[in-house]
mmCIF file of C-alpha atoms in Angstrom:
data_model
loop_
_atom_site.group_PDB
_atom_site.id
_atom_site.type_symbol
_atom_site.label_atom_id
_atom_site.label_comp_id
_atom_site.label_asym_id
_atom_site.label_seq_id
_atom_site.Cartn_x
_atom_site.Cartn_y
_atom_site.Cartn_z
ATOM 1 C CA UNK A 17 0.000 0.000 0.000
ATOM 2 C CA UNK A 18 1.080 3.662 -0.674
ATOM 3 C CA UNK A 19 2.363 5.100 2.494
ATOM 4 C CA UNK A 20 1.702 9.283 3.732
ATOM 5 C CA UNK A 21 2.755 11.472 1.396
ATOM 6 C CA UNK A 22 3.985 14.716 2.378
ATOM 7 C CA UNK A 23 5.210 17.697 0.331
ATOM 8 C CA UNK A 24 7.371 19.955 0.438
ATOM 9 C CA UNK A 25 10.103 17.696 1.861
ATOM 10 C CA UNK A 26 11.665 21.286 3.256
ATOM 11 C CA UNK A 27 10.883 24.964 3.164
ATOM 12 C CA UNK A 28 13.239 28.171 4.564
ATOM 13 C CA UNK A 29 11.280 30.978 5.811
ATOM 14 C CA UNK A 30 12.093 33.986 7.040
ATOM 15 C CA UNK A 31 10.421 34.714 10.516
ATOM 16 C CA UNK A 32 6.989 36.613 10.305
ATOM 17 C CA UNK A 33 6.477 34.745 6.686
ATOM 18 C CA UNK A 34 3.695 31.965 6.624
ATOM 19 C CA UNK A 35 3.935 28.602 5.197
ATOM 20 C CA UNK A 36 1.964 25.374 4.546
ATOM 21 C CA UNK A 37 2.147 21.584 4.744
ATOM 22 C CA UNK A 38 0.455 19.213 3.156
ATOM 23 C CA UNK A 39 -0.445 15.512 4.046
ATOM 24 C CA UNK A 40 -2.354 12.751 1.796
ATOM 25 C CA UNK A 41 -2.797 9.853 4.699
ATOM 26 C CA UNK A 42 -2.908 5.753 4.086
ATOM 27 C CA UNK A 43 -5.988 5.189 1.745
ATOM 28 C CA UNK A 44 -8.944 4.516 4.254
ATOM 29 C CA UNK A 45 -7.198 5.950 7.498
ATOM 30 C CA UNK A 46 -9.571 7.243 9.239
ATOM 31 C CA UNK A 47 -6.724 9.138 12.313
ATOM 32 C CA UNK A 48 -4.407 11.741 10.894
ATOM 33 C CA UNK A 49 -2.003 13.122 13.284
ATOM 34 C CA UNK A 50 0.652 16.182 12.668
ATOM 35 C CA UNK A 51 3.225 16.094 14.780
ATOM 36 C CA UNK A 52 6.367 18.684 15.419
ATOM 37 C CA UNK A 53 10.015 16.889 15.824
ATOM 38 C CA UNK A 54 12.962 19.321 17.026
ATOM 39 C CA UNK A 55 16.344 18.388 16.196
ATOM 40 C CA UNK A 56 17.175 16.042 19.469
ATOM 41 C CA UNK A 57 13.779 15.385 20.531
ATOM 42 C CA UNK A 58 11.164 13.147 19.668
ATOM 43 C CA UNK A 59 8.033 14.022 18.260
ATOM 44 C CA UNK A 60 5.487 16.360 19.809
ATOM 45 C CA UNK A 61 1.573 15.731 18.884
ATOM 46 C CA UNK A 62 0.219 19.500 17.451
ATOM 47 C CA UNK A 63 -3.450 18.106 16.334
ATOM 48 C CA UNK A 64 -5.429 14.990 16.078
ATOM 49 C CA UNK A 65 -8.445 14.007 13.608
ATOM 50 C CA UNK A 66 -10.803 11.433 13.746
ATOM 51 C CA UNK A 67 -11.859 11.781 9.964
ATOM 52 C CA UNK A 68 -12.496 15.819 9.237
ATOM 53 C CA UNK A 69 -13.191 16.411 12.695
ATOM 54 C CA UNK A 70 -10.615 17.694 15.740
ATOM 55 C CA UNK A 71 -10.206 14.954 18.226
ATOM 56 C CA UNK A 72 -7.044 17.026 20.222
ATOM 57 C CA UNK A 73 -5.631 20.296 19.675
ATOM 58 C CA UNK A 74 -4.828 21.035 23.092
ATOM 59 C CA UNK A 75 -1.078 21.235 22.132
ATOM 60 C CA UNK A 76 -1.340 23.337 19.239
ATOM 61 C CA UNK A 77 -0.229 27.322 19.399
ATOM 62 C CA UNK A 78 -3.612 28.074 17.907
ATOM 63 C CA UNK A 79 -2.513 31.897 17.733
ATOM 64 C CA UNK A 80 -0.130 31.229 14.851
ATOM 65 C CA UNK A 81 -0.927 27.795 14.119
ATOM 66 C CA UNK A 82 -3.776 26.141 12.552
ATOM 67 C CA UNK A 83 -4.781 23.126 10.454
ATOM 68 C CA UNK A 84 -7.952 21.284 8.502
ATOM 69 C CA UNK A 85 -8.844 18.189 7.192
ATOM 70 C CA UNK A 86 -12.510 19.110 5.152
ATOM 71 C CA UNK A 87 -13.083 16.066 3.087
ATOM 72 C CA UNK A 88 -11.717 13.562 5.667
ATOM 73 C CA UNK A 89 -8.758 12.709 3.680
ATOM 74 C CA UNK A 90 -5.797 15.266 3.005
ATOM 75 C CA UNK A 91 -4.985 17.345 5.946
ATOM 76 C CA UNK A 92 -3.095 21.049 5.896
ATOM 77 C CA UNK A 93 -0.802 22.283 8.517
ATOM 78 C CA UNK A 94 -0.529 26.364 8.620
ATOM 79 C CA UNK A 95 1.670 28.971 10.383
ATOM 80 C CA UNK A 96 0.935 32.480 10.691
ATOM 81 C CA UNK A 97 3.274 34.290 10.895
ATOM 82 C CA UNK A 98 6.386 31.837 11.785
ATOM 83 C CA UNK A 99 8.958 32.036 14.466
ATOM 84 C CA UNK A 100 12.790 30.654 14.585
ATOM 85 C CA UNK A 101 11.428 28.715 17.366
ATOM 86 C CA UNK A 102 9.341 26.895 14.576
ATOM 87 C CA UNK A 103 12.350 25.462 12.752
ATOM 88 C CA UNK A 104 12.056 21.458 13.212
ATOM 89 C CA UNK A 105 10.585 18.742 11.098
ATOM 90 C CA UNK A 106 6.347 18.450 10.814
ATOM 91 C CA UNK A 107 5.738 14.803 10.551
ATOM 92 C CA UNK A 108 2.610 13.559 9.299
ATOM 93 C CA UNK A 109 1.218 9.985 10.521
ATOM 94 C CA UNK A 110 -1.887 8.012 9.888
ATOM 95 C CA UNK A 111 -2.889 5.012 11.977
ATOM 96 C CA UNK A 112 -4.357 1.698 12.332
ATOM 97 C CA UNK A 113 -4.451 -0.285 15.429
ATOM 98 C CA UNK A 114 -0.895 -1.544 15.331
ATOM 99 C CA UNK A 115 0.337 1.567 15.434
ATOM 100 C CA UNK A 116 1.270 4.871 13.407
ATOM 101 C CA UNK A 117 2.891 5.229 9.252
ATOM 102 C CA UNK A 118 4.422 8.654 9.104
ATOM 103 C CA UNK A 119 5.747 10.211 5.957
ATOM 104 C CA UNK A 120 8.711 11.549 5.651
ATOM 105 C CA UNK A 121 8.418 14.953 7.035
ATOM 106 C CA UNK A 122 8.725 18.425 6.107
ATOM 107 C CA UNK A 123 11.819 19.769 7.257
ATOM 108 C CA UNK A 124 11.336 24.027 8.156
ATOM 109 C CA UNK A 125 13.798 26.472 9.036
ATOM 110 C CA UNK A 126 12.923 30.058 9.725
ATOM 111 C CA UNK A 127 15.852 31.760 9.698
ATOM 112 C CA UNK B 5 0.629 14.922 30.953
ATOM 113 C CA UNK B 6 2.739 11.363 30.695
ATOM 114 C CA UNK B 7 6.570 11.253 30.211
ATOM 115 C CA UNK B 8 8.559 8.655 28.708
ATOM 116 C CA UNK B 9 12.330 8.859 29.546
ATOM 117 C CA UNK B 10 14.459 6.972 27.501
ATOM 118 C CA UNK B 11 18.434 6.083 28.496
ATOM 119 C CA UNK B 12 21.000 6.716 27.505
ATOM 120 C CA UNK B 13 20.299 9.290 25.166
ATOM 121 C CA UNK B 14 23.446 7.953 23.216
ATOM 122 C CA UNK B 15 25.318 5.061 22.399
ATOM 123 C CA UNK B 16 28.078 4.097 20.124
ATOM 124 C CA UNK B 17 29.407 0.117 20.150
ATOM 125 C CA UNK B 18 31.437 -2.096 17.752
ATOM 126 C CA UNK B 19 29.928 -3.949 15.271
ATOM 127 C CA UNK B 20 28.844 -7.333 16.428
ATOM 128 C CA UNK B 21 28.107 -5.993 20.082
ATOM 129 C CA UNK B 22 25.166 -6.539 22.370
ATOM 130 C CA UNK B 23 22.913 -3.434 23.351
ATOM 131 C CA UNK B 24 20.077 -2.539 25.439
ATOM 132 C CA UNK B 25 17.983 0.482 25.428
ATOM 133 C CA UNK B 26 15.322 1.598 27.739
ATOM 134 C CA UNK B 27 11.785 3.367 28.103
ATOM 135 C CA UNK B 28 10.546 4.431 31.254
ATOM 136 C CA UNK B 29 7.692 6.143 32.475
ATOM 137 C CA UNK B 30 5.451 6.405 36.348
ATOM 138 C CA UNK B 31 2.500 6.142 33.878
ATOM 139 C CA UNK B 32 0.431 2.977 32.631
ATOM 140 C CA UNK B 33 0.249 2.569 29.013
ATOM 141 C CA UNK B 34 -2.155 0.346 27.215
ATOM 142 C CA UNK B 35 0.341 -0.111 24.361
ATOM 143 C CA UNK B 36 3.861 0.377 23.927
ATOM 144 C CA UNK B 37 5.756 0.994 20.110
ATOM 145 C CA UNK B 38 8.889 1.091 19.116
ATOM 146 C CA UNK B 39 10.437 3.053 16.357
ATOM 147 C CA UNK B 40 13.322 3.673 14.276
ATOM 148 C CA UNK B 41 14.074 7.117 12.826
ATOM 149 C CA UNK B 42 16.787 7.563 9.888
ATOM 150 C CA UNK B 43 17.991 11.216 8.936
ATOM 151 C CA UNK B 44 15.574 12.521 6.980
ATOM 152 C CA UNK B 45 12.813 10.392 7.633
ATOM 153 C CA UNK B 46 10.039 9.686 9.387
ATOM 154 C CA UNK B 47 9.870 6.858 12.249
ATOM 155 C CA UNK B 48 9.576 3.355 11.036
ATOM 156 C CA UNK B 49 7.556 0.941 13.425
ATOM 157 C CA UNK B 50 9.710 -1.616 14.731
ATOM 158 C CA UNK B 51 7.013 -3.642 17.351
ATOM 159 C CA UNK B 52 3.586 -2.856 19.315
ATOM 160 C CA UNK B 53 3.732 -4.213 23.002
ATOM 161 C CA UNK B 54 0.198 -4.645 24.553
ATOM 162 C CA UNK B 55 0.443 -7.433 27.074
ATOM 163 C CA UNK B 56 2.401 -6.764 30.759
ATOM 164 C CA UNK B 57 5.464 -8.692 30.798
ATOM 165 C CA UNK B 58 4.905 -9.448 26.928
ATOM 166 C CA UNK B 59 8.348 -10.397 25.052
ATOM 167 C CA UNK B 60 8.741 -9.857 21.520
ATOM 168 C CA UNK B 61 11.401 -10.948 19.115
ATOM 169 C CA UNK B 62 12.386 -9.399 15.546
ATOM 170 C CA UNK B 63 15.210 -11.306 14.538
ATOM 171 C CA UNK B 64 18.461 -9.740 16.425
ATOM 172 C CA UNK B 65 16.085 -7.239 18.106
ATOM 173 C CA UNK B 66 13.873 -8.057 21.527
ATOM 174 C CA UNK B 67 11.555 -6.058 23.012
ATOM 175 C CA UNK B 68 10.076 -6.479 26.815
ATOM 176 C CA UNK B 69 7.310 -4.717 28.224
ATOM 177 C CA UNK B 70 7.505 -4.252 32.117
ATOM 178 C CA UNK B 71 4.791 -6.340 34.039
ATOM 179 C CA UNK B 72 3.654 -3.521 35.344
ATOM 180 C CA UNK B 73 3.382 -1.979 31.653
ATOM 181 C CA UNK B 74 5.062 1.480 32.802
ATOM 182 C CA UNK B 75 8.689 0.422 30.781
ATOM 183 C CA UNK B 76 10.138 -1.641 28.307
ATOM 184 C CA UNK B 77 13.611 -2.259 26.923
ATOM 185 C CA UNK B 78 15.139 -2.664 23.538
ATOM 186 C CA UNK B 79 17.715 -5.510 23.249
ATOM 187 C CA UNK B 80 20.115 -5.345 19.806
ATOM 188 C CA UNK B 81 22.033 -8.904 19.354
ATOM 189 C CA UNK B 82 25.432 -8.496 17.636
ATOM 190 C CA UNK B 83 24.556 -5.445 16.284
ATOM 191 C CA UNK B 84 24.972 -3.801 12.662
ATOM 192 C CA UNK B 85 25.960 -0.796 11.275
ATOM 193 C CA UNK B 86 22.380 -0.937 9.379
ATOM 194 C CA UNK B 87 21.027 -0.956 13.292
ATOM 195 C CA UNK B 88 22.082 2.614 13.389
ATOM 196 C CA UNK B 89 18.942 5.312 13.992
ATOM 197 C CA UNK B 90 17.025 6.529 16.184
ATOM 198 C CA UNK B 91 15.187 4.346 18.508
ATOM 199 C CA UNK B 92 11.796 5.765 19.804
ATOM 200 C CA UNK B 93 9.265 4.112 22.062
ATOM 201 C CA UNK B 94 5.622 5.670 22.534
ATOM 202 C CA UNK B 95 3.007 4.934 24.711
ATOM 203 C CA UNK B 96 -0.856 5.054 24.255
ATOM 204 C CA UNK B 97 -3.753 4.644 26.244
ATOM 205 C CA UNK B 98 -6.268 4.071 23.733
ATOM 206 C CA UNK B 99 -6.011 1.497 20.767
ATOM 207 C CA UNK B 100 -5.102 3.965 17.620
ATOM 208 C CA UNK B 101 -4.934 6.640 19.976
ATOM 209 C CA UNK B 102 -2.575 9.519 20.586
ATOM 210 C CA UNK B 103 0.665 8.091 21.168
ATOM 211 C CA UNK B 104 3.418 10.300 23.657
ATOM 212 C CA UNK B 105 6.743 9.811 22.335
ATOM 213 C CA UNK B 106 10.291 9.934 24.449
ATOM 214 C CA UNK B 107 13.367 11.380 22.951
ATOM 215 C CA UNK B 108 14.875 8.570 21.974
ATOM 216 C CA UNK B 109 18.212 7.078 21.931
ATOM 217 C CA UNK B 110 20.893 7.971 19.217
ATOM 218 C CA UNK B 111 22.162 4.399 18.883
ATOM 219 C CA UNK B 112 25.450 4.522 16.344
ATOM 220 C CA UNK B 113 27.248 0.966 15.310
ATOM 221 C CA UNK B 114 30.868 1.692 14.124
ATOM 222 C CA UNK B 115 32.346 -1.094 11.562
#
């Protein structure tokens, strides 16, 4: 089976500028998760969906941050405007009950 | 909010060596992964744990969870340089629920 697709593999920002992610999940995964990953740490849950609808978001910096998932399927991750502190790698996972299939991350630096 | 501490954070060995790596947490999880992150990529599920003192072997790799299902350990046989990565566990509470991850250890196997 395909596995999560994510684009663009990395972006450079300058701070203040917004930017986008996209994620296409495991055909028929109904959880999508974005995550944040700072060099030398693990990954950090930003948002949760149970098909187009937020299961947790209590992590996410909802001032700058902010993400959908309309149809149930493909899922957006926004920030507006960026920080330096935002500079790590936004991982995108889908699950099933054995456990998560990320893609292969955008990698952001806002310099 | 529940922590997963994971030791040593690094570890460099000889090719052909033994290793163990560890998880640890004062929380109960219902399930326990394993994952292995190379540069540039996204974690790779090694192993789902569900059981209390449940032992699971992937050919030079074994994975424990405690009996008390708060830790579990990582044990590399003879171990490659292909072995080298990231090693993350996570623990949920929910089947296909949010998993918390630790920070991983940085495991490195010099030829």
């Amino acid at each position: 089976e395909a596995g999560v697709a994510q684009s663009p593999r990395y972006k450079i920002i300058e701070k203040r500028q917004s930017v986008a992610f996209w994620c296409n999940p495991i055909s028929g995964h109904a959880t999508l998760y974005w995550y944040q990953q700072i060099l030398g740490q693990g990954p950090k849950l930003l948002i949760q969906f149970q098909n187009n609808g937020v299961v947790d978001d209590s992590q996410l910096p909802k001032d700058r941050f902010s993400a959908e998932r309309l149809k149930g399927v493909d899922s957006t991750l926004k920030i507006q405007p960026a920080k330096l502190e935002d500079s790590a790698v936004y991982l995108c996972a889908s699950s099933s009950l054995d456990g998560y299939t990320f893609g292969s991350g955008t990698r952001l630096t806002v310099v | 909010t529940q922590l997963l501490e994971q030791s040593p954070q690094f570890l460099s060995i000889q090719e052909g060596e033994n290793l163990t790596v560890y998880c640890n947490s004062s929380s109960v999880f219902s399930s326990l992964q394993w994952y292995r992150q190379e540069p540039g990529e996204g974690p790779v599920l090694l192993v789902t744990v569900v059981t209390g003192g449940e032992v699971k072997k992937l050919k030079r790799l074994t994975f424990q969870f405690g009996d008390a299902r708060k830790d579990s350990s990582l044990h590399i046989t003879a171990a490659q340089p292909g072995d080298t990565g990231l090693y993350l566990c996570a623990g949920a509470n929910t089947n296909a629920g949010k998993s918390t991850f630790g920070d991983g250890t940085t495991l490195t196997v010099k030829p």
